[in-house]
Structures are given as C-alpha cells and as structure tokens.
mmCIF file of C-alpha atoms in Angstrom:
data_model
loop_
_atom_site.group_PDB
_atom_site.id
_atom_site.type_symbol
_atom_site.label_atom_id
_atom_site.label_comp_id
_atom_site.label_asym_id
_atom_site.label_seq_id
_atom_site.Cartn_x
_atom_site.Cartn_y
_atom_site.Cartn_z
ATOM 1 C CA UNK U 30 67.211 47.167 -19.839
ATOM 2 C CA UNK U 31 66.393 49.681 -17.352
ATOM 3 C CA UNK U 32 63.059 50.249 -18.321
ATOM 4 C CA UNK U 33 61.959 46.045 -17.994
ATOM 5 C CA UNK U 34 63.887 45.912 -14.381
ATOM 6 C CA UNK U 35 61.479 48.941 -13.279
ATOM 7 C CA UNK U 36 58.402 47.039 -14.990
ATOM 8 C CA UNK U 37 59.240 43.299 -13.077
ATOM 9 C CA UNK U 38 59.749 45.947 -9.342
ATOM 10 C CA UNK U 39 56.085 47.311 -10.730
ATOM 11 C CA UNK U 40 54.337 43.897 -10.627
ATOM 12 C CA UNK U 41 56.198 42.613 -8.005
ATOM 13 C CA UNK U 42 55.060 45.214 -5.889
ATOM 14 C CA UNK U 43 51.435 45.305 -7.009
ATOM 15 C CA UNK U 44 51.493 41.783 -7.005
ATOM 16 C CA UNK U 45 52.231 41.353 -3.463
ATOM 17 C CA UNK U 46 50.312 44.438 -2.571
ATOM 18 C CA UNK U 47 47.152 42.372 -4.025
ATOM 19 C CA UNK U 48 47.917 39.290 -1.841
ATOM 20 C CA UNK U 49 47.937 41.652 1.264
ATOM 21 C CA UNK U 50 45.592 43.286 0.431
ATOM 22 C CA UNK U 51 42.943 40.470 -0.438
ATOM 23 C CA UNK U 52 44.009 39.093 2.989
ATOM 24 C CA UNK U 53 43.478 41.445 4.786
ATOM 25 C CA UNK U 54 39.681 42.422 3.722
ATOM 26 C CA UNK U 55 39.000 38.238 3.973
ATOM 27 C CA UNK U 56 40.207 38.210 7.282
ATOM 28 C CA UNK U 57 39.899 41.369 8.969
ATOM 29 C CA UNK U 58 37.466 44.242 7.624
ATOM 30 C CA UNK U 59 36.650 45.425 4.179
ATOM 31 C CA UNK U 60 34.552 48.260 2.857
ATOM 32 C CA UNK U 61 31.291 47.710 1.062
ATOM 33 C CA UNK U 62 28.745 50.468 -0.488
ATOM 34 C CA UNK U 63 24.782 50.085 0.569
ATOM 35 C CA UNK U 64 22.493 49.962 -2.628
ATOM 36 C CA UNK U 65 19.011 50.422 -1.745
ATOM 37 C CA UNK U 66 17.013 51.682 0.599
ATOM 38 C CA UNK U 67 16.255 48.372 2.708
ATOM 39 C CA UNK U 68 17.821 49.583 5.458
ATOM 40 C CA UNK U 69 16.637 53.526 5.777
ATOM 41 C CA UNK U 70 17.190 54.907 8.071
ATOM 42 C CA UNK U 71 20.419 53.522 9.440
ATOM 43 C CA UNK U 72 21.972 53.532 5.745
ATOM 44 C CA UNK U 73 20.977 55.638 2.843
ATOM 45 C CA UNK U 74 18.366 57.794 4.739
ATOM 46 C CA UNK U 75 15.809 59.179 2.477
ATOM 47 C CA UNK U 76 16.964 62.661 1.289
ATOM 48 C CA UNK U 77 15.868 65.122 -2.072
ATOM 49 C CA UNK U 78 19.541 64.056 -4.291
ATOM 50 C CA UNK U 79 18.940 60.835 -5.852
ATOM 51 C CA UNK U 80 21.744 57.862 -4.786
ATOM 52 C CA UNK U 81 24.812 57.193 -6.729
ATOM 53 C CA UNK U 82 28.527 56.475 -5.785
ATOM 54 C CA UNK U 83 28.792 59.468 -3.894
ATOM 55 C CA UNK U 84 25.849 59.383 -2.241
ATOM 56 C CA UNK U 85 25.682 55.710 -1.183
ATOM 57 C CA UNK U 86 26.523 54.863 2.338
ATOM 58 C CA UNK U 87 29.776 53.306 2.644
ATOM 59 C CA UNK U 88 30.244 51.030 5.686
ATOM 60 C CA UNK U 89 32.935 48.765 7.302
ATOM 61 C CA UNK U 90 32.533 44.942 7.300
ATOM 62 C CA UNK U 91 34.573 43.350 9.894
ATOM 63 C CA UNK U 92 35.074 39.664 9.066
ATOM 64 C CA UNK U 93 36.668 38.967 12.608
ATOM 65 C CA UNK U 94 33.333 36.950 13.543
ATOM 66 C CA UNK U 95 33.788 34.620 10.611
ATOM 67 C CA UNK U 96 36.000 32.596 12.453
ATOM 68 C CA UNK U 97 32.948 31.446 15.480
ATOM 69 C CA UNK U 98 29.754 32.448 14.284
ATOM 70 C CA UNK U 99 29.289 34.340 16.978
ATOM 71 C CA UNK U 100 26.268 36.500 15.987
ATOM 72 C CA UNK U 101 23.278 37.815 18.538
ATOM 73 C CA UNK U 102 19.963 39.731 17.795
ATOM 74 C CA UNK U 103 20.809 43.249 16.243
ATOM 75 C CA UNK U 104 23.506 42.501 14.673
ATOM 76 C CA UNK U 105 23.935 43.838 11.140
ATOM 77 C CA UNK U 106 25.249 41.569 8.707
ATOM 78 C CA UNK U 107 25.925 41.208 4.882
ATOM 79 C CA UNK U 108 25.394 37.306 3.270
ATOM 80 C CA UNK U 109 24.712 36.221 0.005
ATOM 81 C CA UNK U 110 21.200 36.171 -0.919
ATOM 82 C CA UNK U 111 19.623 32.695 -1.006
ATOM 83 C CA UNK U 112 18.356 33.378 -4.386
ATOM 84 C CA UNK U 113 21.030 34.406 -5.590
ATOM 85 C CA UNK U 114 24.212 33.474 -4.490
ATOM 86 C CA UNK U 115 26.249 36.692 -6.887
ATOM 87 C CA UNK U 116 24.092 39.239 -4.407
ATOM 88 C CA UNK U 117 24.990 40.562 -1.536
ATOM 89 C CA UNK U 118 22.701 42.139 1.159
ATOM 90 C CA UNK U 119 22.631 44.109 4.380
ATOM 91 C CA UNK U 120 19.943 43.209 6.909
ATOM 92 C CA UNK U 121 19.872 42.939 10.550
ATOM 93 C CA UNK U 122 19.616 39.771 12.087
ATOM 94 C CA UNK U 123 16.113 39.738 14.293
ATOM 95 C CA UNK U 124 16.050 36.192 15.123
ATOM 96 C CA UNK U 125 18.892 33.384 16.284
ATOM 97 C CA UNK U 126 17.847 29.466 16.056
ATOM 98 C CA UNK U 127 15.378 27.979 18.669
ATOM 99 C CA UNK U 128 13.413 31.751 18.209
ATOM 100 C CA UNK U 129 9.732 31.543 17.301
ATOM 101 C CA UNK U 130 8.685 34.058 14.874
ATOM 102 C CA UNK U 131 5.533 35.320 13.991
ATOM 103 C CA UNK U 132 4.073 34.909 10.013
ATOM 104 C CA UNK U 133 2.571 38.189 9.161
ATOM 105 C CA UNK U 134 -1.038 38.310 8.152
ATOM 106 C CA UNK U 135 -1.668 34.744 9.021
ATOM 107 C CA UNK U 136 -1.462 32.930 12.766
ATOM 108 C CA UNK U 137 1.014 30.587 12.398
ATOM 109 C CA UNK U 138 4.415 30.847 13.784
ATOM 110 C CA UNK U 139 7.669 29.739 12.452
ATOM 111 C CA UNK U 140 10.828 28.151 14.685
ATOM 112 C CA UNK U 141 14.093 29.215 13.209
ATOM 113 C CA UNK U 142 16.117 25.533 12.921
ATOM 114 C CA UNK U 143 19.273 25.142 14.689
ATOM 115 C CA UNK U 144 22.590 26.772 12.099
ATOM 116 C CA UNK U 145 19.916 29.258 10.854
ATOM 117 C CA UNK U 146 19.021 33.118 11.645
ATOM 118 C CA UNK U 147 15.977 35.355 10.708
ATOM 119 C CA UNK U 148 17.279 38.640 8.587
ATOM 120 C CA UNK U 149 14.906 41.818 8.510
ATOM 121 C CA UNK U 150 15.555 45.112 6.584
ATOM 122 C CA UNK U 151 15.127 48.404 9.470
ATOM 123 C CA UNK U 152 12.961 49.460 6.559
ATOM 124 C CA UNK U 153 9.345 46.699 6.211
ATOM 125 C CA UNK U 154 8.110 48.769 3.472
ATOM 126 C CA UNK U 155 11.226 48.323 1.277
ATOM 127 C CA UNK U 156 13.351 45.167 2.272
ATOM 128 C CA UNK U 157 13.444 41.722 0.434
ATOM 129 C CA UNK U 158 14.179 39.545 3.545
ATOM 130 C CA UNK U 159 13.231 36.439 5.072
ATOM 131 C CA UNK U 160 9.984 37.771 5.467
ATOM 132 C CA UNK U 161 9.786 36.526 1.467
ATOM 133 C CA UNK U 162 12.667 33.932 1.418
ATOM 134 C CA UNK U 163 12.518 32.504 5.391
ATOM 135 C CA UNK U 164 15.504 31.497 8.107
ATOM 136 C CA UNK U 165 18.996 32.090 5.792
ATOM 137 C CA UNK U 166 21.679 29.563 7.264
ATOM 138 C CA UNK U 167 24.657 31.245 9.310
ATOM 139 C CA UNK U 168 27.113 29.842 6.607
ATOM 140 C CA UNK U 169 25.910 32.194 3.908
ATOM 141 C CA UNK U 170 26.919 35.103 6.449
ATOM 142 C CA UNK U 171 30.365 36.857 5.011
ATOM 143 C CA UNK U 172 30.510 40.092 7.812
ATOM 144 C CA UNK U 173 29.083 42.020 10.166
ATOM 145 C CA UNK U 174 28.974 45.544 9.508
ATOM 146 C CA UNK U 175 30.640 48.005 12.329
ATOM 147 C CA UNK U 176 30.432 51.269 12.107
ATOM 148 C CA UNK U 177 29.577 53.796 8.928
ATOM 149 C CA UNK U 178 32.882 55.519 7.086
ATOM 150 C CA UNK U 179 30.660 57.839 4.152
ATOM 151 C CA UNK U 180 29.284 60.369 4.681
ATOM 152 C CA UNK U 181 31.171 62.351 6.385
ATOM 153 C CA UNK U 182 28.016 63.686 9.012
ATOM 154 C CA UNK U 183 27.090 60.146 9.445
ATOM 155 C CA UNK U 184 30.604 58.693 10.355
ATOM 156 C CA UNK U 185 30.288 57.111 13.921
ATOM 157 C CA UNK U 186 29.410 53.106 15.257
ATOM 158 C CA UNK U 187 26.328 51.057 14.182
ATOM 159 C CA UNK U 188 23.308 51.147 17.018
ATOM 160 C CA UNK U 189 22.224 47.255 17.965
ATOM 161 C CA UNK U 190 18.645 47.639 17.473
ATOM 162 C CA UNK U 191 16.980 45.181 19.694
ATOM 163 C CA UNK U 192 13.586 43.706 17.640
ATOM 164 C CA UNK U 193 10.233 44.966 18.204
ATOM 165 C CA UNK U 194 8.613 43.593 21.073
ATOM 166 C CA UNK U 195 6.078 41.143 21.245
ATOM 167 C CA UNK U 196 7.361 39.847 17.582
ATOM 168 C CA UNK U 197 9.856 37.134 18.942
ATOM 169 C CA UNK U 198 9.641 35.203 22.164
ATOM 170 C CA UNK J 23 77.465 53.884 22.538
ATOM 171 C CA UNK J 24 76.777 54.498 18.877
ATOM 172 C CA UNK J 25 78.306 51.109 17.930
ATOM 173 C CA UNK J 26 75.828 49.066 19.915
ATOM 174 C CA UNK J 27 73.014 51.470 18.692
ATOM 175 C CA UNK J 28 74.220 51.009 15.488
ATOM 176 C CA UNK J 29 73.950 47.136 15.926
ATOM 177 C CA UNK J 30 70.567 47.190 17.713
ATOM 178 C CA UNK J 31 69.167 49.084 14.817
ATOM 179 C CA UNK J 32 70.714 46.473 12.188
ATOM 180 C CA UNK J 33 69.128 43.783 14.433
ATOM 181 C CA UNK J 34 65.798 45.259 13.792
ATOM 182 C CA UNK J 35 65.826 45.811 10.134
ATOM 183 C CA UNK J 36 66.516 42.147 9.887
ATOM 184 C CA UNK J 37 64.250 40.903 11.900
ATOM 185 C CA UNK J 38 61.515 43.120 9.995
ATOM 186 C CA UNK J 39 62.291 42.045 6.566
ATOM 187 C CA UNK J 40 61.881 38.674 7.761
ATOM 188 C CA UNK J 41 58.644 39.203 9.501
ATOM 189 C CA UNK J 42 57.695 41.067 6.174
ATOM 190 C CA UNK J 43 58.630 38.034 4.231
ATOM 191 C CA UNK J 44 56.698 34.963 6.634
ATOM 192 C CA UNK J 45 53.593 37.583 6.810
ATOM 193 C CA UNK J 46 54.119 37.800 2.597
ATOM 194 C CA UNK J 47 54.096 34.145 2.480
ATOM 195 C CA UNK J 48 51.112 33.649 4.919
ATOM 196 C CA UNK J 49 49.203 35.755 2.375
ATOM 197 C CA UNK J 50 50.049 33.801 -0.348
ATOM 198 C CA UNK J 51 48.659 30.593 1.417
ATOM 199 C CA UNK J 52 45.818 32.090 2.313
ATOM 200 C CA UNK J 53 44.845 33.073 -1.625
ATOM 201 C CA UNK J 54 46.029 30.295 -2.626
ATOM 202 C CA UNK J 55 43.898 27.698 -0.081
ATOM 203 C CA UNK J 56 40.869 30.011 -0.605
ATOM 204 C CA UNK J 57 40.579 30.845 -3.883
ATOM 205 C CA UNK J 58 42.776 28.268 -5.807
ATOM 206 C CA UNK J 59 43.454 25.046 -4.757
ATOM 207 C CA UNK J 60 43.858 23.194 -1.081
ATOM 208 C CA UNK J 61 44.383 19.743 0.261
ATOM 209 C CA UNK J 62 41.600 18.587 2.128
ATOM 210 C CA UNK J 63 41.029 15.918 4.689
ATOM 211 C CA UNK J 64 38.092 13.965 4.052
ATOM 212 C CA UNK J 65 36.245 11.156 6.778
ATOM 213 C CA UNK J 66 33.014 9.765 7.484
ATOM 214 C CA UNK J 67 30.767 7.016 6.270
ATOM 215 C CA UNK J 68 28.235 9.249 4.447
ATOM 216 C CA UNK J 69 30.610 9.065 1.138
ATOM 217 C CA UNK J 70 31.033 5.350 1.144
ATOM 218 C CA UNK J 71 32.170 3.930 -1.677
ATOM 219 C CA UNK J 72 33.666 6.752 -3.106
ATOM 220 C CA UNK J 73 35.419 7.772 -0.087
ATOM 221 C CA UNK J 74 37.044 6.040 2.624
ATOM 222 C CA UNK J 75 35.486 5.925 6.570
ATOM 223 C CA UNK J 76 38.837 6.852 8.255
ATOM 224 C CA UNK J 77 39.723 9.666 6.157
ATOM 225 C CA UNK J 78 41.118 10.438 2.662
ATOM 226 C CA UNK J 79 43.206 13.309 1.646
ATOM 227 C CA UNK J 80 41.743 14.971 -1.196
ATOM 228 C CA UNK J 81 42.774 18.527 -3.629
ATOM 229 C CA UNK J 82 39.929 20.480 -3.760
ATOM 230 C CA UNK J 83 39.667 22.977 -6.248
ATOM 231 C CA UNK J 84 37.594 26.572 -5.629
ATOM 232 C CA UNK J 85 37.914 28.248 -8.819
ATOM 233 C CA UNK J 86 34.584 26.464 -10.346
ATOM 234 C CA UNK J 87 31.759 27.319 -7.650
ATOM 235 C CA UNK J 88 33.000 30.743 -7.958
ATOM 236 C CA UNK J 89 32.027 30.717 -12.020
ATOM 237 C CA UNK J 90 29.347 28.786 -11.609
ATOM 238 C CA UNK J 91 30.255 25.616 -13.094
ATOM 239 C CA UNK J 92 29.154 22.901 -10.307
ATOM 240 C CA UNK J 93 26.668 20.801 -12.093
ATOM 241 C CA UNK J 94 24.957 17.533 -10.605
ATOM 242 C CA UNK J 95 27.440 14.485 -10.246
ATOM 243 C CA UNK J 96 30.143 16.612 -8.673
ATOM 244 C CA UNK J 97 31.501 15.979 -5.033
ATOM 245 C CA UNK J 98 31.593 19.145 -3.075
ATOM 246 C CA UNK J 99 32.742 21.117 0.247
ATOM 247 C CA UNK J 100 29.958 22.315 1.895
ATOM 248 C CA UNK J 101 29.579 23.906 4.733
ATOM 249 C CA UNK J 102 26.576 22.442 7.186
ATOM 250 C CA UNK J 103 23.012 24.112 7.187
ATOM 251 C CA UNK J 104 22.914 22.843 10.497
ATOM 252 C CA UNK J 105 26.630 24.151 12.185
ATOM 253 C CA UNK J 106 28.435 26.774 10.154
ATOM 254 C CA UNK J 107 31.527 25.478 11.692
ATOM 255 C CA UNK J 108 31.529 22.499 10.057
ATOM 256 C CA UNK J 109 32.366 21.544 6.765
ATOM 257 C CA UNK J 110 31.150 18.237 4.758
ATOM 258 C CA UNK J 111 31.386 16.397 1.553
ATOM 259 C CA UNK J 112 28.533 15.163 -0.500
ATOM 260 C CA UNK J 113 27.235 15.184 -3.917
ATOM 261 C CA UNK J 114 25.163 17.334 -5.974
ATOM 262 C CA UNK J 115 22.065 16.005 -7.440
ATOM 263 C CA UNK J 116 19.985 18.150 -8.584
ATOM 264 C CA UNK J 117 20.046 21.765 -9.625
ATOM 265 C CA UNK J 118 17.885 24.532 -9.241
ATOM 266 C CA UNK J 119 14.471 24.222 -11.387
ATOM 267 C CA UNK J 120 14.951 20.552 -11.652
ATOM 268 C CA UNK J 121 12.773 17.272 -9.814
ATOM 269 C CA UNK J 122 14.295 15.498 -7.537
ATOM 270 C CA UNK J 123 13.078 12.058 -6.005
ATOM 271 C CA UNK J 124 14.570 9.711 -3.346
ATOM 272 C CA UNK J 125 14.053 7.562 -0.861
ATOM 273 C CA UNK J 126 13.249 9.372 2.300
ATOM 274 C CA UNK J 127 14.593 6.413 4.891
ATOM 275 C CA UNK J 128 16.287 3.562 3.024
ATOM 276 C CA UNK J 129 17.039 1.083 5.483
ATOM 277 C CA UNK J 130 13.066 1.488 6.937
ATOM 278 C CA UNK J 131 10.658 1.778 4.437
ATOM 279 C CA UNK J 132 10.406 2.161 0.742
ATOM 280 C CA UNK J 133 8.250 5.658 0.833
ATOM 281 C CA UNK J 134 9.893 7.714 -1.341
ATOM 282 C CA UNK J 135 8.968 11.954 -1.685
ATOM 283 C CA UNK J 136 9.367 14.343 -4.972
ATOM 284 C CA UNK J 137 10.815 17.905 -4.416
ATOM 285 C CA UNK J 138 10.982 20.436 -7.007
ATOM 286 C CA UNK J 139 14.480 22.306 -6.003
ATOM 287 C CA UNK J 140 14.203 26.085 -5.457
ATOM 288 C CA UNK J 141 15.864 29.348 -7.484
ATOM 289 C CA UNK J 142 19.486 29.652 -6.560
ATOM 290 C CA UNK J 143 19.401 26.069 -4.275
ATOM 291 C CA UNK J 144 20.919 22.918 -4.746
ATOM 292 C CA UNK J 145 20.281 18.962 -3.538
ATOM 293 C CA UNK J 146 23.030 17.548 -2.224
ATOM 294 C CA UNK J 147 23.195 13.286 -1.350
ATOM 295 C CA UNK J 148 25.789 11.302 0.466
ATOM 296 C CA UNK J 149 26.838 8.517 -1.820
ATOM 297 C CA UNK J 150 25.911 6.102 1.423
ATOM 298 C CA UNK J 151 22.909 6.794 1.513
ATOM 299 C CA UNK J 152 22.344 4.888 4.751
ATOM 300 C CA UNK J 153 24.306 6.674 6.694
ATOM 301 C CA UNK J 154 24.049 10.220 5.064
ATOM 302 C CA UNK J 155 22.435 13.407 6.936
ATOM 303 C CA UNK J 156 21.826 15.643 3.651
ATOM 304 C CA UNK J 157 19.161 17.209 1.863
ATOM 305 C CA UNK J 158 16.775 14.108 2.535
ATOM 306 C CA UNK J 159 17.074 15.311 5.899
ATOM 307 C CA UNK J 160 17.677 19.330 5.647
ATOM 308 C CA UNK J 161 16.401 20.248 2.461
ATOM 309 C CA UNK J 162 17.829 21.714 -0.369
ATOM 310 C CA UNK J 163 20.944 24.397 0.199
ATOM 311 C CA UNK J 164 21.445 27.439 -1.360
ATOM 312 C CA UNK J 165 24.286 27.675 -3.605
ATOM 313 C CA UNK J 166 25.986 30.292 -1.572
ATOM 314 C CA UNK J 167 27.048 27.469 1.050
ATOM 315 C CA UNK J 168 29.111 25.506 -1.588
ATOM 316 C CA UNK J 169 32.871 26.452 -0.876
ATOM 317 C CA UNK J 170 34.428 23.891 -3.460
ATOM 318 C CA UNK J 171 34.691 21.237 -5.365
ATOM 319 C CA UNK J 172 36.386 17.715 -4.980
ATOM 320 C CA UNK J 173 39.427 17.170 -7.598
ATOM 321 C CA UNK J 174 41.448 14.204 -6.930
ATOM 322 C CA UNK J 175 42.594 12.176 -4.036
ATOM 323 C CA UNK J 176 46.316 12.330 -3.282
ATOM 324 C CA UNK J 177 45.909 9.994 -0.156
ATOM 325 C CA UNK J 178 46.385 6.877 0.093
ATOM 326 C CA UNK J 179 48.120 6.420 -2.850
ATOM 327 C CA UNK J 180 46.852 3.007 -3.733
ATOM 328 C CA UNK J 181 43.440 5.307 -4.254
ATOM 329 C CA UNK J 182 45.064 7.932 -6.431
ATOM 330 C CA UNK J 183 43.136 9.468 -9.428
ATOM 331 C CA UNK J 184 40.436 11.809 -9.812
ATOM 332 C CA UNK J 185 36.544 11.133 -8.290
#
C-alpha cells in the first residue's frame, strides 16, 4: 500500500514538474546545442578535437520576443528550416523586410517582402541559408539566442554583428 | 509578538500554495492550448461557405501538424507570411511535389497559372475564393507556419459538427 502511494506522489510530481517545465522553455528561455559549423566563429569555433555532446556549443534561446516579433539586423535566431520543417537552425538575421539585398555572382537585387527576414550563417563558406533557400517568413522564427552557457571559456553575451557594408542598403 | 509572527507566517504559506496552485494550472492551459486542443475564434469572408463572416467558434486540434498528418482538404491555423502576428484559416491544397493550378483573379479574368509546390511547402486557398488573400497571392508556405488544424465547430450550435 505504501509502496503505490509513493509511486502516484512520483508521477504527480514529475508530472507537474513536466508542465512547468515545458512552460517555461515555450515562454521564457530554453537551451539548445549548435550542430555544425555554420556559424564559426561565434559557435563551435574550429579547434583540433572533433565535435560531439561535449564539445558542441550550448546556448540560451530566449523566447521572450515571440510574443511581438520584434527582431532587428544582428540578431541571432533559431527557426525551422523552410525545407524542412523537423530542422532547426541558427543564423543571424542580416536583412528585415523593405531591405534590398544583393544576389551573389549575378546583378540583380532582391527586396525582402513585408513579414519576411534574410538569415546568413557568420560562416559563407559553410552555412545553408537564404543565400540557397531566400527571405524565411518571421513566423517560422521560434527564439533568439542570448548569450552562450558551454563551454565554460566561452560563457559570456552574444555580439550583434552589424552586416557587411555595402551588402544591404 | 510571536503570536502575530506566528500568524503572518501562516498567512504566507497560504497564500503561496495558492499562487503555486493558479501558476500549476496556468501551465496546464498553456500545454494543453498549445499542444493539444484549443477553442478558436474564427471570422472573415475568405472561408465562405464553410465558415461564417462574423465569426465561428471552432476546436482546433495541434497534435496532427506536429506528426505530420495535414494532407490537402484540411482547414488549418496558419500564421500570415505577411504579419507573424496574425493568425488565419484556409485550406490546404496541395502538398509539396505536387501541381497546383488556379485561377489567379476570379472575379477579373479567366487567366489561370500552374505552380509546381516546393520541398517542405504547402498551398493553401480560401474556400471564397473571391475574397481570399492566400497562396494565389503569397505563394506557397512552408510547412513550419502551420500551427493546427480545424476539428469541429462548437459555435453556433445550429452549425455544430465537424468541417
């Protein structure tokens, strides 16, 4: 009898525990592990040891700015990939609607329509972004990442890298 | 002295078990209207017949978009290409891979426009299509915008059953 009363307070709890904790990292900030080297050097900068869990850059997502859409050039956010829609990926946003941005290798120019942003990996060599797959709408957007909590030497808040110049105007 | 400290601190406990219990309960709405099952207020001409002008109450469901399992013919929650703040209903057409073609302006001309939909999009159409700003206009969505699906509609009751 004992035994099932201490089983029931064992879901209960973890039950509940869940619900606040799901909460929470929908509404406020969650933690999310960078794959990939899209991003070098501001995540996973390239070292000798080859990546894995413990090597991965772990960063907080704040999901604060879900509730406005409130995003501006530089900011680094993670959305579900257009192609995709299981992915996730981390890029930084380089372009906000009514933005023209240059094609590369050919001289047209692209306007970014009105709900939509321009995402670019800090890495061009590496990074699937909408240099391939063009303007992502805001919607797809599910954070904005903050500040990095792994590893250790690298803890500390995310630099807003302003785009190149002369790529935007 | 230690009586009335004794009370304050009493007064306290209570009021945080019951803040721990609304803040429990908040939680549980908030899985449950997010990943279960929410009623949803509906309005605007672009759904017409289907849906009323002035506004329907519907239960949307958002266990299937999460699986996988929207498939053309379904009435879903999107939320707008065009203002992330704003959700709207329409239905699916066509499915990544597959041909879509429609009538670019109805109530103008006749010209009507083929579109092969891209990986991981979808091509959504007001059932008015009149009076419907959707893919004709926007393009094809990616899947990733879809936040659920249309059930049933529990108001008014005269228009109860599933869509």
């Amino acid at each position: 009898m004992r035994s099932t009363s201490f089983l029931w307070n064992v879901c209960k709890s973890s039950f509940t525990f869940g619900l606040i904790g799901l909460t929470v990292s929908d509404r406020v900030a969650s933690v999310v592990r960078v794959r990939g080297l899209s991003m070098s050097p501001t995540f996973n900068p390239p070292n000798n040891t080859s990546l894995g869990l413990f090597t991965d850059d772990h960063v907080l997502v704040e999901k604060r700015c879900l509730t406005d859409y409130k995003f501006s050039h530089g900011d680094v956010v993670v959305f579900c990939s257009p192609r995709n829609y299981k992915e996730k990926q981390i890029k930084r946003i380089t372009g906000m609607p009514g933005d023209w941005i240059s094609v590369p290798f050919s001289y047209d120019a692209v306007r970014i329509p009105e709900g939509h942003c321009w995402v670019e990996g800090d890495n061009p060599t590496d990074s699937l972004d909408s240099r391939s797959f063009g303007p992502i709408p805001l919607g797809l957007i599910r954070g904005r990442v903050t500040h990095v909590l792994w590893p250790p030497q690298r803890v500390g808040k995310i630099d807003k890298k302003l785009p190149r110049s002369g790529l935007s105007f | 002295m230690k009586l009335l400290f004794g009370k304050w601190t009493a007064i306290a406990k209570e009021s945080i078990d019951r803040a721990a219990i609304v803040a429990k309960f908040l939680c549980l709405l908030h899985v449950t209207n997010t990943y279960i099952f929410s009623p949803t207020l509906v309005y605007g001409p672009s759904m017409l017949p289907t849906l009323n002008l002035t506004g329907d109450v519907v239960l949307s469901e958002y266990v299937s978009h999460r699986l996988g399992k929207v498939g053309p013919g379904d009435v879903v929650l999107i939320q707008s290409p065009e203002n992330p703040r704003k959700m709207i209903t329409k239905r699916v057409v066509a499915m990544e891979g597959e041909v879509v073609s429609f009538l670019v302006d109805p109530s103008r001309s006749d010209r009507s426009r083929t579109v092969v939909v891209p990986k991981g999009h979808v091509w959504i159409q007001g059932d008015n299509i009149y009076a419907s700003n959707d893919s004709r206009n926007f393009g094809p969505i990616p899947y990733g915008l879809i936040q659920g699906k249309v059930w049933c509609r529990v108001w008014p009751i005269d228009g109860f059953g599933s869509l």
